[in-house]
XYZ file of C-alpha atoms in Angstrom:
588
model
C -28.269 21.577 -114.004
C -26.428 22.390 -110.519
C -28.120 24.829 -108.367
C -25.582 27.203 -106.304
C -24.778 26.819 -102.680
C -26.874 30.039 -102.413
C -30.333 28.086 -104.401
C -29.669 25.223 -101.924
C -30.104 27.457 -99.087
C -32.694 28.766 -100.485
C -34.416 25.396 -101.442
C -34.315 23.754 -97.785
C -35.897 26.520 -95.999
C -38.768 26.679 -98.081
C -39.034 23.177 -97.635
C -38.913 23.296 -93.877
C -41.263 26.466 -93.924
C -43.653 24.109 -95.583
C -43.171 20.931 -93.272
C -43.940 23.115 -90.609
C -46.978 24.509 -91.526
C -48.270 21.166 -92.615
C -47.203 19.481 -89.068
C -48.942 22.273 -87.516
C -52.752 22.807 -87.686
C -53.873 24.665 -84.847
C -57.597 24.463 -85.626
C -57.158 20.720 -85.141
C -55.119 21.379 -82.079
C -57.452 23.232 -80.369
C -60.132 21.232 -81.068
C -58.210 17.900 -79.400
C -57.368 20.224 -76.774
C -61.146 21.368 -76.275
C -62.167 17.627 -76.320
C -59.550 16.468 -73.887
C -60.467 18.948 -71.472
C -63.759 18.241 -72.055
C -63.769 14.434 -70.966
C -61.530 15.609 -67.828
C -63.350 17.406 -66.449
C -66.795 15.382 -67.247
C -64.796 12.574 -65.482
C -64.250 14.754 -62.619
C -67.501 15.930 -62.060
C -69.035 12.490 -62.107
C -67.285 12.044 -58.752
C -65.288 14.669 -57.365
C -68.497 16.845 -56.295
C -70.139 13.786 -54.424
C -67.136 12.298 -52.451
C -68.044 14.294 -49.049
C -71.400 12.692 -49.404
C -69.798 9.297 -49.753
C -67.381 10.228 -46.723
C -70.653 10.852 -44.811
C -71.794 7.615 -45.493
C -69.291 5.494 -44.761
C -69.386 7.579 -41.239
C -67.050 10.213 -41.350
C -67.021 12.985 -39.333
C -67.424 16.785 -40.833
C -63.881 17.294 -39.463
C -62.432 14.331 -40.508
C -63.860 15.218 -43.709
C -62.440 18.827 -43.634
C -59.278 17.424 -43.035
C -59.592 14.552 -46.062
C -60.069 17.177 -48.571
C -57.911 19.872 -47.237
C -55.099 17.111 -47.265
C -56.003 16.925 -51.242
C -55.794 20.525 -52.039
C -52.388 20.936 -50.237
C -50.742 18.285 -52.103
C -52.222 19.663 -55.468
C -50.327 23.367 -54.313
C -46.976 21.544 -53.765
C -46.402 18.962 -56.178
C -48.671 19.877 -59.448
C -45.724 22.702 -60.554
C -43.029 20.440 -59.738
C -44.414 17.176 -61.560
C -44.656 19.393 -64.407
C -41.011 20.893 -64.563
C -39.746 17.662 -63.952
C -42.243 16.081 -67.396
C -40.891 19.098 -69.177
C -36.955 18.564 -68.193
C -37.019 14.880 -69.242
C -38.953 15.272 -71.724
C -42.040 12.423 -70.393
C -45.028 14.642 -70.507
C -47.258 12.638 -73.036
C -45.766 9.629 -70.031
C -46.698 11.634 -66.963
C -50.322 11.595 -68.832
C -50.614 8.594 -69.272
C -49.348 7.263 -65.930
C -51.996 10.242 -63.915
C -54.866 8.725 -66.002
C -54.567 5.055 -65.092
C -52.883 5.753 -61.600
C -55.839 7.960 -60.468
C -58.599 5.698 -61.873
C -57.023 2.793 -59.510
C -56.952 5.121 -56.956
C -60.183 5.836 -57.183
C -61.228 3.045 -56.914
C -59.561 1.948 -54.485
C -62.237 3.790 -52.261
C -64.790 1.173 -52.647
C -62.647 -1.312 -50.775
C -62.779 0.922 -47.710
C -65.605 -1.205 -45.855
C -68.210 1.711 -43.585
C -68.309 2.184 -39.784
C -72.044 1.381 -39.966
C -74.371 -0.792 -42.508
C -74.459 0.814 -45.823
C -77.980 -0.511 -46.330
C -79.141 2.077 -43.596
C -76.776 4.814 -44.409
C -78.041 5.413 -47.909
C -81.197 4.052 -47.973
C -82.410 6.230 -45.211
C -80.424 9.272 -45.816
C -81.266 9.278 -49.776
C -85.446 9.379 -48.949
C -86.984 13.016 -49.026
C -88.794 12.079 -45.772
C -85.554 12.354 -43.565
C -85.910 15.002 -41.244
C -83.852 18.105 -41.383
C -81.220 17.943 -38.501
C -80.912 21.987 -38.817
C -82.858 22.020 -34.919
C -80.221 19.090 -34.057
C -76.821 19.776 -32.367
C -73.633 19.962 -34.331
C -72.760 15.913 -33.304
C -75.312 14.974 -35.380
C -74.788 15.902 -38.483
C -72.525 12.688 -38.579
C -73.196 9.233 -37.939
C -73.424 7.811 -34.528
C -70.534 5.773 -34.316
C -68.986 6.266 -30.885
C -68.128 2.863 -29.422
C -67.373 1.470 -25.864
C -64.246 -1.090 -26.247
C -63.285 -2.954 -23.455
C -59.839 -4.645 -23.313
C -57.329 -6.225 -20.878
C -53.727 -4.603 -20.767
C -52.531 -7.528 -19.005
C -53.156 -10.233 -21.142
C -50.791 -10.707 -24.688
C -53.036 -8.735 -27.787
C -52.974 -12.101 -29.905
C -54.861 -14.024 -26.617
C -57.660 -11.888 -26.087
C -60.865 -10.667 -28.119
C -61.433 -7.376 -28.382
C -65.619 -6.169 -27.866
C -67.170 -3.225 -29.595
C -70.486 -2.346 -27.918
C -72.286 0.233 -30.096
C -73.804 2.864 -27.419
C -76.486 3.803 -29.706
C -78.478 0.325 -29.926
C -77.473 -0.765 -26.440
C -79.343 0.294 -23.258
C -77.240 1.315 -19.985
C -78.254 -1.980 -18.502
C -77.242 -4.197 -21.309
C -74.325 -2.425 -21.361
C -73.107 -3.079 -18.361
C -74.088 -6.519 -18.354
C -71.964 -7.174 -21.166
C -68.878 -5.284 -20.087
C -68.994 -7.073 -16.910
C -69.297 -10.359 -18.932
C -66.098 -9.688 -21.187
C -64.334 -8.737 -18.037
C -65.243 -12.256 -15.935
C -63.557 -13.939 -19.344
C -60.558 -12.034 -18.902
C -59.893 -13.072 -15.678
C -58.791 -17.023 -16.782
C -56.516 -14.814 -19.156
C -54.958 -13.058 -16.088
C -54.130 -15.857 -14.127
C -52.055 -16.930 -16.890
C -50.343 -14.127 -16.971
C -49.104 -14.658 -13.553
C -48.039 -18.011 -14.324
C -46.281 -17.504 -16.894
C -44.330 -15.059 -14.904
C -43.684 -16.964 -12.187
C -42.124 -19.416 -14.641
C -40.180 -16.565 -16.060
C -38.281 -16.322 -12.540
C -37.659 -19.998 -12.268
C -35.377 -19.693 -15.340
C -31.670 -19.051 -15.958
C -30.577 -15.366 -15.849
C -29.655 -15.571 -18.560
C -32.023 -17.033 -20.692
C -34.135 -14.405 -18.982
C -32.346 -11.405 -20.337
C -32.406 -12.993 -23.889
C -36.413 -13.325 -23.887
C -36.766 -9.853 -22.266
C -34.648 -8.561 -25.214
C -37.173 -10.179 -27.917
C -39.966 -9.240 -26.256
C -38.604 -5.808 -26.320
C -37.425 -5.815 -30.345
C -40.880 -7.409 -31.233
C -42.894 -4.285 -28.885
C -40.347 -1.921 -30.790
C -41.563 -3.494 -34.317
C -45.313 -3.705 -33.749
C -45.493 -0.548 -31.928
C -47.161 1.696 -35.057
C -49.193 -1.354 -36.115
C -50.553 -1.823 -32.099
C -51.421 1.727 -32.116
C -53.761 1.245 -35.311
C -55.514 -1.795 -33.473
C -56.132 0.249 -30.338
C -57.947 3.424 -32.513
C -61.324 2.648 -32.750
C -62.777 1.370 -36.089
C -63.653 5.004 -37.110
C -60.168 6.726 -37.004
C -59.194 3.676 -38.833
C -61.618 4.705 -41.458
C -60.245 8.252 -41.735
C -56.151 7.090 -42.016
C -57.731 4.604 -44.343
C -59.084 7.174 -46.360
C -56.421 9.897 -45.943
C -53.644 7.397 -47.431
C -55.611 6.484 -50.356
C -56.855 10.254 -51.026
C -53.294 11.335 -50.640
C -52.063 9.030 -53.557
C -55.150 9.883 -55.316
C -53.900 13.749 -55.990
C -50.176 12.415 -55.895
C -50.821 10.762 -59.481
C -53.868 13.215 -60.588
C -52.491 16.612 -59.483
C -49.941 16.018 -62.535
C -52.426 16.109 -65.243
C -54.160 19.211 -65.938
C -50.343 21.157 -65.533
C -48.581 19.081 -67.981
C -51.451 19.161 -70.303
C -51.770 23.221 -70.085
C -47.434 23.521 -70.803
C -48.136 21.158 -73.886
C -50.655 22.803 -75.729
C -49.464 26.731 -74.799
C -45.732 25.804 -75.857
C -47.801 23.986 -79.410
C -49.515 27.618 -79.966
C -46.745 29.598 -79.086
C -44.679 28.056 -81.245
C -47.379 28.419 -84.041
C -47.501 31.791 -82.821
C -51.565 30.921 -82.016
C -50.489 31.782 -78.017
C -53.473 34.217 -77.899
C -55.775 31.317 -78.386
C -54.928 29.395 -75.552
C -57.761 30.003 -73.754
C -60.066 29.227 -75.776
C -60.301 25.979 -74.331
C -61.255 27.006 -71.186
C -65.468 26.840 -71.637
C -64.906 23.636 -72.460
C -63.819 22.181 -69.110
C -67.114 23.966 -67.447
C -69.472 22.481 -69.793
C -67.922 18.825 -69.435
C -68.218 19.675 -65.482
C -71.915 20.652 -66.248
C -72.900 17.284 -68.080
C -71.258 14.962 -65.783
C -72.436 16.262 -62.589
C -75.644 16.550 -64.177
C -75.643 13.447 -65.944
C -74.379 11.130 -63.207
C -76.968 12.556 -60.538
C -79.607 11.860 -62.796
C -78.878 8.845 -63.405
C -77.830 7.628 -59.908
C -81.150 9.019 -58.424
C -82.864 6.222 -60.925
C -81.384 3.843 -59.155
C -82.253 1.565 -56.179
C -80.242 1.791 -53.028
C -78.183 -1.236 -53.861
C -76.936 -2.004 -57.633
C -75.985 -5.697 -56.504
C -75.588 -7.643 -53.756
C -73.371 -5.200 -51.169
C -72.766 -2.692 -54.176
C -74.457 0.346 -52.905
C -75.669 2.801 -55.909
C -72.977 5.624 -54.915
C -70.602 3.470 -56.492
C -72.104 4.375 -60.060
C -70.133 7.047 -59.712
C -66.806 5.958 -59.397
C -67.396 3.887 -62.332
C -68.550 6.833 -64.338
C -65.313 8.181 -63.561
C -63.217 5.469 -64.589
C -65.402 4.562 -67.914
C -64.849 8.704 -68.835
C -61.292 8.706 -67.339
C -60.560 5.611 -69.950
C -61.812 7.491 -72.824
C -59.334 10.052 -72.821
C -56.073 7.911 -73.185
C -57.080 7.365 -76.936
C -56.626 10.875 -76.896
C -53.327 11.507 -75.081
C -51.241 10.051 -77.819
C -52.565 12.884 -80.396
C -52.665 15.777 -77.734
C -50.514 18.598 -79.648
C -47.270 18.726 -77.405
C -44.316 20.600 -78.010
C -41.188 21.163 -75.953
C -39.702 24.644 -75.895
C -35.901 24.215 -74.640
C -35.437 27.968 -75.030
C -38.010 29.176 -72.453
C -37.302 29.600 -68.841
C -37.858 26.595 -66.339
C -38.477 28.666 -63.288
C -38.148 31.939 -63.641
C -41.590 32.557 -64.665
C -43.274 31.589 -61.923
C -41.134 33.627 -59.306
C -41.170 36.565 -62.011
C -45.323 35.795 -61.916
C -45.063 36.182 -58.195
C -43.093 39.699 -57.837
C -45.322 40.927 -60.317
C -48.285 40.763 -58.185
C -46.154 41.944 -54.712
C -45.176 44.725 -57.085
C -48.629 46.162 -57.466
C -50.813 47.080 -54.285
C -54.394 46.248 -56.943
C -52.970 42.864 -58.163
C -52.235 42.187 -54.559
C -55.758 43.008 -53.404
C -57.108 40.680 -55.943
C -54.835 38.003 -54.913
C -55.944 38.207 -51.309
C -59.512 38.140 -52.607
C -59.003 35.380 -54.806
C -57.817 33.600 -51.520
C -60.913 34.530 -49.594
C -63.166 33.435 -52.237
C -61.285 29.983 -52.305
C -61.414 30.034 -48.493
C -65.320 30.446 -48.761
C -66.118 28.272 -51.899
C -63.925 25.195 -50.652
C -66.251 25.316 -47.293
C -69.383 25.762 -48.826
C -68.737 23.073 -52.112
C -67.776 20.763 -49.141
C -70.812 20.691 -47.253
C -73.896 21.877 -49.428
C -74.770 18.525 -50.556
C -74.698 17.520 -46.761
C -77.545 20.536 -45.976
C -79.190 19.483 -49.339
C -79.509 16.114 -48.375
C -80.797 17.006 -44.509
C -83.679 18.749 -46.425
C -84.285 16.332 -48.889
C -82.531 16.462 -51.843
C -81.361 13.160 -53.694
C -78.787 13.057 -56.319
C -81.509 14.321 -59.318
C -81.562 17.658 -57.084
C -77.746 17.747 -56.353
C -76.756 17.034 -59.713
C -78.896 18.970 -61.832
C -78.239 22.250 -59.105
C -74.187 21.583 -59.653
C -75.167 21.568 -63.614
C -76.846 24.980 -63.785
C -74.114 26.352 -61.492
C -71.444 25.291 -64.066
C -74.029 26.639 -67.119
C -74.458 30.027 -65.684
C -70.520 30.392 -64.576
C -69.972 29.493 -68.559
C -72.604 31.924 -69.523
C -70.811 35.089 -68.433
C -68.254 35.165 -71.247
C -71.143 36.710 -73.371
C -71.654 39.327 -70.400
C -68.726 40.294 -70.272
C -68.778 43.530 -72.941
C -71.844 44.768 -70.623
C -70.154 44.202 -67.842
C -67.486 46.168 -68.722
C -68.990 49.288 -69.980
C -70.798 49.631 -66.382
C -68.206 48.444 -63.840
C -64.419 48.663 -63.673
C -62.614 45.311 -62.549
C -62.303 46.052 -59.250
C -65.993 47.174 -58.942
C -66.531 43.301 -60.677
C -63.984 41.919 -58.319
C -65.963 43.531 -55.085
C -69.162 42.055 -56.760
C -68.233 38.926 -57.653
C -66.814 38.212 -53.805
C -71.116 40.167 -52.432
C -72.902 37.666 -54.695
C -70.764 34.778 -53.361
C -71.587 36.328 -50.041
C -75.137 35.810 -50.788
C -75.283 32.729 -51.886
C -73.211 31.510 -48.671
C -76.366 33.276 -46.641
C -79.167 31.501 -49.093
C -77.552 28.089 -48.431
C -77.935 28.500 -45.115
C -81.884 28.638 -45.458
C -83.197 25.713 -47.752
C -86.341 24.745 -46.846
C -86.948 21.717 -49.592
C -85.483 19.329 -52.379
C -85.169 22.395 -54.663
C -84.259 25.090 -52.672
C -80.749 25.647 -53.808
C -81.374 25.842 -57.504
C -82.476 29.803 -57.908
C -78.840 30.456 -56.244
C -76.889 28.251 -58.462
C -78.009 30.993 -61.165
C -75.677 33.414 -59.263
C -72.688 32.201 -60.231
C -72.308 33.906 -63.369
C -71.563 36.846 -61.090
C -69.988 35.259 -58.642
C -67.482 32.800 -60.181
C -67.774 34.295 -63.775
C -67.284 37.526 -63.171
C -64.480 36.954 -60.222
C -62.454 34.830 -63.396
C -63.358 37.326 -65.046
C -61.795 40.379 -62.964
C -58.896 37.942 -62.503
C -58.212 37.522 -66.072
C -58.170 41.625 -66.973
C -55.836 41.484 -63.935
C -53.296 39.454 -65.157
C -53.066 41.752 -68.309
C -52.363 45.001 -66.549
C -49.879 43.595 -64.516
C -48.332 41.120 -66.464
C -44.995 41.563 -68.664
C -45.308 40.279 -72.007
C -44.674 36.287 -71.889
C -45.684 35.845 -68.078
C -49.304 36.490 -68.228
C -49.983 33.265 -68.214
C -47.899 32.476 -64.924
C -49.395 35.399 -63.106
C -52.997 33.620 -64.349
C -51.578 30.671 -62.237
C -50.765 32.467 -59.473
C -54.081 33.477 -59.056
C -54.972 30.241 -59.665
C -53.126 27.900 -57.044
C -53.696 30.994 -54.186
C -57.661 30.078 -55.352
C -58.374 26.813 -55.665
C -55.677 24.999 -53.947
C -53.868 27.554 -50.879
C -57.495 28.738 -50.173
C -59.917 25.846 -51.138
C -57.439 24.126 -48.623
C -57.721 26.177 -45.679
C -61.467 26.338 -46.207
C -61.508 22.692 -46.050
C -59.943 22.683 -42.653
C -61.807 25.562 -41.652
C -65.353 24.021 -42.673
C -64.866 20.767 -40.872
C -64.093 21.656 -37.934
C -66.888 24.862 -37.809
C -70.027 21.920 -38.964
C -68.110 19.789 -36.284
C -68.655 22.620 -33.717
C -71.629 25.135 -34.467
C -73.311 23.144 -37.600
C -73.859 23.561 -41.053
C -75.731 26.188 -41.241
C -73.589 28.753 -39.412
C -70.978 27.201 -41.636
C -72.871 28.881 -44.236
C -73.854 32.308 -42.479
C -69.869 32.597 -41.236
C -68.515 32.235 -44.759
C -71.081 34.905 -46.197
C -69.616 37.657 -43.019
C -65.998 37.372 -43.782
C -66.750 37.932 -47.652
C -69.033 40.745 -47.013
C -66.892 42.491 -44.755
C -64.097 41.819 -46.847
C -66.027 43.447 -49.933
C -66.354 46.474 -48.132
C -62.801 46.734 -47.074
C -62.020 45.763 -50.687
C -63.400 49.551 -51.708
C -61.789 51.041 -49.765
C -58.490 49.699 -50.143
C -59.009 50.079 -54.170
C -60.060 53.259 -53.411
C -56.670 54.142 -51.356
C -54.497 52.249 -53.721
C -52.750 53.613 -56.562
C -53.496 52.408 -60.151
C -50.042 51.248 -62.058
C -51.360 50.060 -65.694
C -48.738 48.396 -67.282
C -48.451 48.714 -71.566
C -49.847 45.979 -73.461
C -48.031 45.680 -76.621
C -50.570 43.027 -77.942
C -53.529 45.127 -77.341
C -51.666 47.694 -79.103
C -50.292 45.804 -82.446
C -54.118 44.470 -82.376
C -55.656 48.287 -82.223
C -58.335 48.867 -85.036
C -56.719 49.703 -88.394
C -59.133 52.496 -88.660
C -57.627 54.367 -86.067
C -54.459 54.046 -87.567
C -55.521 55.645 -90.757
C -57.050 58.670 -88.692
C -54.265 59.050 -86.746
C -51.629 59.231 -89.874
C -51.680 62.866 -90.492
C -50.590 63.223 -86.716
C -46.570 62.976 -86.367
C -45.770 59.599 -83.817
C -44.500 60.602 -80.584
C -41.863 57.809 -80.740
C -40.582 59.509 -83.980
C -41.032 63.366 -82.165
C -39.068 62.314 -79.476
C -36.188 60.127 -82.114
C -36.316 63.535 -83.755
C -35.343 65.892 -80.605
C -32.832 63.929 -79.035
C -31.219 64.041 -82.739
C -31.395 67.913 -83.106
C -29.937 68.116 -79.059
C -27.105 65.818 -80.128
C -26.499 67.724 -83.392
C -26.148 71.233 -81.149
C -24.109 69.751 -78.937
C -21.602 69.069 -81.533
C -22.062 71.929 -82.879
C -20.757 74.010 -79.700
C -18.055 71.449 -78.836
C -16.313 71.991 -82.568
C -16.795 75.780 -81.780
């Protein structure tokens, strides 16, 4: 029996209706998703929270440090949106994966190659005891490492000739000190007087020949000119290009990541029309931040100073990073990615971005979103550096970090409460005052545990400013770009802002100290929270229709509300009527 051109039709839709839905599980999706995320950012945590503290040690200063992580941030803002459009146009995004995974654990650790100014034995076994002194009383120079050097050299003699003398100030008395610079000068004067020999040979020769050896001696000044300006830094600004480079490649081949990742799986739901449960993911990423912070600081503070021979213990946690890092590319080749040709490339973003010039509220939050990053970049930096002058090892770090990331997870089942009492702008002004006093608390610690009973603060602070963001984004937002307006907020957060805070918080430790790091931070968010009310006050309120919110209303209401005629149809039903009597009078 034939079937009709009509049946046939008929036949191969069904079949691809079915194919689909048995490609496409999205319970299975998000639970990949959840677990990918969830390694991430365990990975992350193991490391990413402790790598001023290892800067510190390897003798750093707090604005070289500043400028380290600010460098990290800005490169993040820049090239994260573009590595993504470019995975999505040539279709490599399970590649780009891939490639940011292994890249960055290299990268990584690459870091332990970088050899300290100072002994590492010294640095970390002294630093890591509880009976260090606090250097709150100290000036602001020493909350780095001493390692400001005299070096002595001879501009006349040829670099390759003559030794070059580092004479630590710190362990050297005036007197030695002078007796030994007077001692490498005496062996720089046989050095000298060849120097003038060889020139007088120089004008015995040919013109000529002259000319030609002035020219290479020019070319080869020319060549080695960056490389001579390295060797004449001393060994500490050597450190900090050292470290710059490789923390610069570091976010060149991690920033990727997390973007591509995020346009996978939301183009996978949307397609399954599951978009609304893209976020579901989210809680995930703070409770793998929460175990490996925790985890890793427990288990480094178990630890003796030195793992092996010249391996110091801080090292554990680069390799906690890589061993996690490694255990999500299993993963990556059955991460639910799909590639939606139809959907804009770029114009959601820039639509994302009028969107929130458009409305005086959503531009309020956006500048408070970048104060907050401003403030929680500076403080993040540099707490484990006033932790550890009172104290703390990595058991109190770690665990502190942990509850931090617990109680910012914690406020999703808050958030109804929350609601009924406070409007999001009254959350967003409240959020930005407990921030504000945590900044203040920090500045205060007395012992090992001081900074836990803050940490609990962050469900109002961080929760409840994601929170206020979140609700935000869905008043302001078309239908289709909330998610770009979400990343808006996002990159003005925790890369623009977390990168100016950086710089800022370096170079404030480097000058006042850490403590009125801390008390600055907690002024400009306080005053800001009381210019924030008034502004909101001040500022009209332009609520944009949210069709989902509507299609998803209670069906009980609907029922209620079925004896009352729709406005929609009203309005249909007038216009009708107007055009019908206009008609009517133009026949007549």
């Amino acid at each position: 029996m034939s079937l009709s051109p009509c049946d046939t039709r008929q036949t191969a839709i069904c079949s691809a209706t079915m194919n689909r839905n048995k490609q496409i599980d999205i319970k299975r999706a998000l639970a990949l998703a959840g677990t990918f995320r969830f390694l991430c950012s365990c990975a992350d945590a193991c490391l990413l929270p402790f790598l001023t503290l290892y800067f510190r040690q390897l003798g750093l200063t707090p604005a070289m440090t500043g400028i380290v992580m600010g460098a990290r941030h800005f490169i993040a803002l820049l090239w994260s949106p573009a590595a993504g459009l470019l995975a999505k146009v040539y279709n490599k995004r399970r590649a780009v994966i891939y490639g940011s995974v292994l890249f960055s654990v290299a990268a990584a650790l690459l870091l332990l190659l970088v050899p300290p100014v100072k002994d590492l034995r010294t640095n970390i076994c002294n630093t890591s005891e509880p009976s260090v002194g606090s250097t709150q009383g100290l000036p602001a120079s020493s909350t780095a490492p001493q390692t400001s050097s005299v070096w002595t050299r001879a501009k006349e003699a040829p670099a390759t000739s003559l030794p070059v003398t580092a004479v630590t100030t710190s362990s050297v008395s005036p007197e030695e000190n002078t007796s030994v610079m007077d001692t490498n000068l005496a062996t720089f004067q046989p050095s000298s007087s060849l120097v003038r020999k060889k020139r007088s040979e120089m004008k015995s020769e040919q013109p000529h020949e002259k000319v030609e050896k002035e020219m290479e001696v020019k070319e080869e000044e020319s060549g080695l000119d960056f490389l001579g300006s390295l060797k004449t830094m001393d060994i500490q600004h050597q450190l900090f290009f050292l470290i710059l480079i490789i923390m610069s490649l570091w976010e060149f081949v991690s920033a990727p990541l997390e973007w591509t990742v995020d346009d996978g799986l939301y183009e996978y739901l949307d397609f399954a029309d599951a978009s609304d449960r893209y976020s579901g993911s989210e809680v995930w990423g703070l409770l793998g931040a929460a175990c490996g912070v925790g985890g890793t600081g427990l288990l480094v503070s178990q630890l003796s100073c030195f793992i092996a021979a010249e391996t110091p213990r801080s090292a554990v946690h680069f390799y906690s990073y890589a061993g996690l890092a490694a255990l999500t590319l299993p993963m990556a080749s059955s991460l639910p990615l799909y590639l939606n040709k139809k959907r804009g490339r770029t114009s959601g973003l820039l639509k994302a971005v009028q969107l929130v010039q458009a409305s005086p509220r959503a531009l309020l939050c956006a500048i408070t979103t970048s104060l907050v990053g401003v403030a929680v970049s500076s403080v993040d930096n540099f707490l484990l550096w006033q932790m550890q002058d009172h104290g703390s090892t990595e058991l109190h770090m770690g665990l502190s970090l942990a509850v931090a990331r617990l109680s910012q997870a914690a406020f999703p089942l808050l958030d109804t409460f929350v609601f009924k009492l406070l409007s999001p702008g009254r959350v967003l002004a409240v959020s930005a005052a407990c921030l504000s006093l945590q900044s203040f608390y920090y500045s205060f610690l007395w012992g090992a545990w001081a900074a836990l009973p803050a940490q609990l603060l962050s469900c109002f602070s961080s929760g409840a400013l994601w929170w206020a963001v979140k609700v935000q984004c869905e008043d302001v937002a078309t239908p289709g770009v909330e998610r770009n307006v979400r990343r808006v907020y996002t990159s003005l957060s925790l890369q623009l802002g977390s990168g100016l805070g950086s710089l800022a918080g370096g170079f404030v430790v480097q000058r006042f100290g850490l403590a009125w790091l801390f008390r600055g931070a907690a002024a400009v968010l306080l005053v800001w929270c009381l210019c924030l009310q008034l502004l909101q006050w001040k500022a009209p309120r332009q609520r944009r229709i949210n069709y989902s919110r509507l299609l998803a209303a209670d069906m009980s209401e609907a029922s209620d509300s079925e004896s009352e005629r729709d406005w929609l149809d009203k309005a249909m039903e007038d216009d009708r009527s107007n055009n019908n009597n206009y008609t009517q009078r133009t026949n007549h």
